[in-house]
């Protein structure tokens, strides 16, 4: 079985991003949903499936659907960190293909910046965490720092290479009016920024912002009748390998190795066929590990791969074209924005940052502490 | 740490730590070393792994010097958190202590030591071998 052409994305939208003090997680999700449905040419009453992730509530899936006034006949709260939304897209495709629903919305919202509801990783000191918590590893940054230390020791990856990725990503952000940080960034500024958990500096780390997003996923028949050109799901794969970093089998290989293999096989395309790539950049090292695990380069070559402005505007490998979690926005679980940017690039709506003639895009979400990955391949036809 | 610890899976481990024994489990079907403690083998799924005692000698698999700590550990900064591969074939998180934090490197050999943490619980740390 395959999910190729099982569904299409008909509408995408962000809420207000950055610092949005006069909002709640509900207002941001409502804002994004209204915009995304309008773009899709659909109404709220058309929505029959809800997918969301968040850890802001007691039963967030029920709370957000109640707030929006939706009684779904298909409901999925798969919550595996920032990659959740790429999982959702695959699950929505399967549900639509099975005929269980026709119009699914994928939702996210966070006010972590303004309202300090940063409970994501706090207060977990029981079960498996009792063997980690006493050592004071800051989560998530410390876990990614451990992976970076291993990659550097094993392959000779350098802080300079990590910094180059941050700089290239910022260059994309400078072309995106919605990006939170748009001023020019240099490699030295990254290397001179405060050390948080060696070898990761402050500017190796994603932003902390508010924001929300919505993606409208519809059946193939419906997609063809709606205003926007359909963006088709061509391939999707998902996997997770652990919850806590001490249980990760190999700190240099992420679950993207498994999910990417499945996504490429389903889409029936080669890496070189892709025009634009959106990879979760919670930290600079996340991107290097994911590029290797997805097979864009050999294990250990990720540092070299992202250097020399290769991923910057005008470079041969357009990567994180909205400015990424590093410079555009990062409201806790960033994965929904990978889908939004992929869709906009394929539709040719990206203005100064538009990649020419983009017809195939890849969005790869990573969640937890390199724990989960889902990779989606999207195309115009 | 939460009050309800240790739990039924972890109490033999923490009891071991209290008498300065580093305990781990081994599957008596597929023989893999298991950490953290579980009621079934995460490899083959068979129940009732048996408890073993480690010699406490290992190698640093990954390490990070923490400069921005969670609130409870602020006063300890900078400190080194590491993943240690024990000779018996299991991996655990710990800190590398009594050292120049910048001298700690992946691949170094380490030995277990026992200290009280800032909540008064005895926990296993590691020091650089022959330091
Ligand atoms: Zn076994």
GROMACS .gro file of C-alpha atoms in nm, chain A residues 185-321:
model
  137
  185UNK     CA    1   2.463   3.713   1.083
  186UNK     CA    2   2.829   3.611   1.059
  187UNK     CA    3   3.008   3.289   1.148
  188UNK     CA    4   3.212   3.477   1.410
  189UNK     CA    5   2.896   3.609   1.573
  190UNK     CA    6   2.769   3.252   1.611
  191UNK     CA    7   3.102   3.130   1.748
  192UNK     CA    8   3.124   3.428   1.986
  193UNK     CA    9   2.770   3.386   2.118
  194UNK     CA   10   2.728   3.248   2.469
  195UNK     CA   11   2.812   2.880   2.514
  196UNK     CA   12   2.494   2.708   2.635
  197UNK     CA   13   2.595   2.341   2.639
  198UNK     CA   14   2.921   2.272   2.459
  199UNK     CA   15   2.964   2.253   2.167
  200UNK     CA   16   2.636   2.443   2.109
  201UNK     CA   17   2.632   2.822   2.132
  202UNK     CA   18   2.324   3.035   2.174
  203UNK     CA   19   2.310   3.099   1.799
  204UNK     CA   20   2.320   2.724   1.728
  205UNK     CA   21   1.981   2.709   1.902
  206UNK     CA   22   1.634   2.781   1.769
  207UNK     CA   23   1.431   3.085   1.863
  208UNK     CA   24   1.171   3.090   2.139
  209UNK     CA   25   0.863   3.254   1.990
  210UNK     CA   26   0.484   3.245   1.994
  211UNK     CA   27   0.293   3.128   1.692
  212UNK     CA   28   0.050   2.889   1.535
  213UNK     CA   29  -0.028   2.725   1.207
  214UNK     CA   30  -0.289   2.526   1.020
  215UNK     CA   31  -0.273   2.291   0.723
  216UNK     CA   32  -0.591   2.184   0.540
  217UNK     CA   33  -0.569   1.833   0.393
  218UNK     CA   34  -0.837   1.712   0.152
  219UNK     CA   35  -0.934   1.414  -0.059
  220UNK     CA   36  -0.805   1.401  -0.421
  221UNK     CA   37  -1.152   1.456  -0.570
  222UNK     CA   38  -1.213   1.763  -0.355
  223UNK     CA   39  -0.860   1.900  -0.415
  224UNK     CA   40  -0.923   1.938  -0.786
  225UNK     CA   41  -1.228   2.159  -0.729
  226UNK     CA   42  -1.067   2.408  -0.489
  227UNK     CA   43  -0.910   2.748  -0.568
  228UNK     CA   44  -0.542   2.672  -0.496
  229UNK     CA   45  -0.338   2.431  -0.707
  230UNK     CA   46  -0.330   2.107  -0.507
  231UNK     CA   47  -0.003   2.017  -0.341
  232UNK     CA   48   0.005   1.638  -0.341
  233UNK     CA   49   0.151   1.405  -0.080
  234UNK     CA   50   0.382   1.180  -0.283
  235UNK     CA   51   0.556   0.996  -0.005
  236UNK     CA   52   0.567   0.979   0.374
  237UNK     CA   53   0.752   0.775   0.632
  238UNK     CA   54   0.772   0.789   1.008
  239UNK     CA   55   0.963   0.633   1.293
  240UNK     CA   56   1.081   0.688   1.648
  241UNK     CA   57   1.369   0.523   1.826
  242UNK     CA   58   1.371   0.647   2.187
  243UNK     CA   59   1.232   0.907   2.425
  244UNK     CA   60   1.539   1.005   2.624
  245UNK     CA   61   1.886   1.069   2.488
  246UNK     CA   62   2.063   0.799   2.690
  247UNK     CA   63   1.845   0.545   2.508
  248UNK     CA   64   1.931   0.664   2.155
  249UNK     CA   65   2.110   0.373   1.989
  250UNK     CA   66   2.360   0.582   1.788
  251UNK     CA   67   2.377   0.958   1.848
  252UNK     CA   68   2.478   1.019   1.486
  253UNK     CA   69   2.185   0.838   1.318
  254UNK     CA   70   1.831   0.967   1.364
  255UNK     CA   71   1.497   0.798   1.292
  256UNK     CA   72   1.503   0.996   0.965
  257UNK     CA   73   1.709   0.708   0.826
  258UNK     CA   74   1.404   0.483   0.847
  259UNK     CA   75   1.133   0.738   0.767
  260UNK     CA   76   1.329   0.891   0.480
  261UNK     CA   77   1.386   0.555   0.315
  262UNK     CA   78   1.013   0.490   0.323
  263UNK     CA   79   0.919   0.836   0.198
  264UNK     CA   80   1.158   0.824  -0.099
  265UNK     CA   81   1.048   0.471  -0.192
  266UNK     CA   82   0.681   0.571  -0.178
  267UNK     CA   83   0.733   0.884  -0.387
  268UNK     CA   84   0.955   0.699  -0.632
  269UNK     CA   85   1.199   0.988  -0.662
  270UNK     CA   86   1.573   1.043  -0.617
  271UNK     CA   87   1.732   1.295  -0.382
  272UNK     CA   88   1.854   1.496  -0.680
  273UNK     CA   89   1.496   1.537  -0.807
  274UNK     CA   90   1.407   1.765  -0.514
  275UNK     CA   91   1.394   2.140  -0.566
  276UNK     CA   92   1.356   2.257  -0.209
  277UNK     CA   93   1.419   2.094   0.129
  278UNK     CA   94   1.278   2.194   0.467
  279UNK     CA   95   1.447   2.018   0.761
  280UNK     CA   96   1.367   2.075   1.126
  281UNK     CA   97   1.639   2.299   1.270
  282UNK     CA   98   1.584   2.295   1.643
  283UNK     CA   99   1.962   2.320   1.660
  284UNK     CA  100   2.226   2.342   1.389
  285UNK     CA  101   2.338   1.985   1.460
  286UNK     CA  102   1.982   1.858   1.402
  287UNK     CA  103   2.006   1.955   1.036
  288UNK     CA  104   2.345   1.794   0.982
  289UNK     CA  105   2.233   1.466   1.138
  290UNK     CA  106   1.905   1.468   0.944
  291UNK     CA  107   2.073   1.540   0.610
  292UNK     CA  108   2.300   1.240   0.667
  293UNK     CA  109   2.022   1.011   0.790
  294UNK     CA  110   1.802   1.104   0.493
  295UNK     CA  111   2.092   1.015   0.262
  296UNK     CA  112   2.164   1.357   0.111
  297UNK     CA  113   2.526   1.289   0.201
  298UNK     CA  114   2.724   1.007   0.358
  299UNK     CA  115   2.748   0.963   0.736
  300UNK     CA  116   2.998   1.216   0.869
  301UNK     CA  117   2.981   1.445   0.567
  302UNK     CA  118   2.698   1.669   0.689
  303UNK     CA  119   2.932   1.938   0.819
  304UNK     CA  120   3.108   1.966   0.487
  305UNK     CA  121   2.773   1.949   0.306
  306UNK     CA  122   2.633   2.264   0.471
  307UNK     CA  123   2.950   2.472   0.446
  308UNK     CA  124   3.055   2.722   0.176
  309UNK     CA  125   2.704   2.877   0.157
  310UNK     CA  126   2.574   2.568  -0.017
  311UNK     CA  127   2.234   2.593   0.158
  312UNK     CA  128   2.208   2.975   0.143
  313UNK     CA  129   2.000   3.175  -0.107
  314UNK     CA  130   2.165   3.126  -0.446
  315UNK     CA  131   2.339   2.808  -0.329
  316UNK     CA  132   2.292   2.473  -0.496
  317UNK     CA  133   2.083   2.324  -0.214
  318UNK     CA  134   1.794   2.552  -0.105
  319UNK     CA  135   1.734   2.456   0.259
  320UNK     CA  136   1.499   2.604   0.518
  321UNK     CA  137   1.393   2.879   0.285
   0.00000   0.00000   0.00000
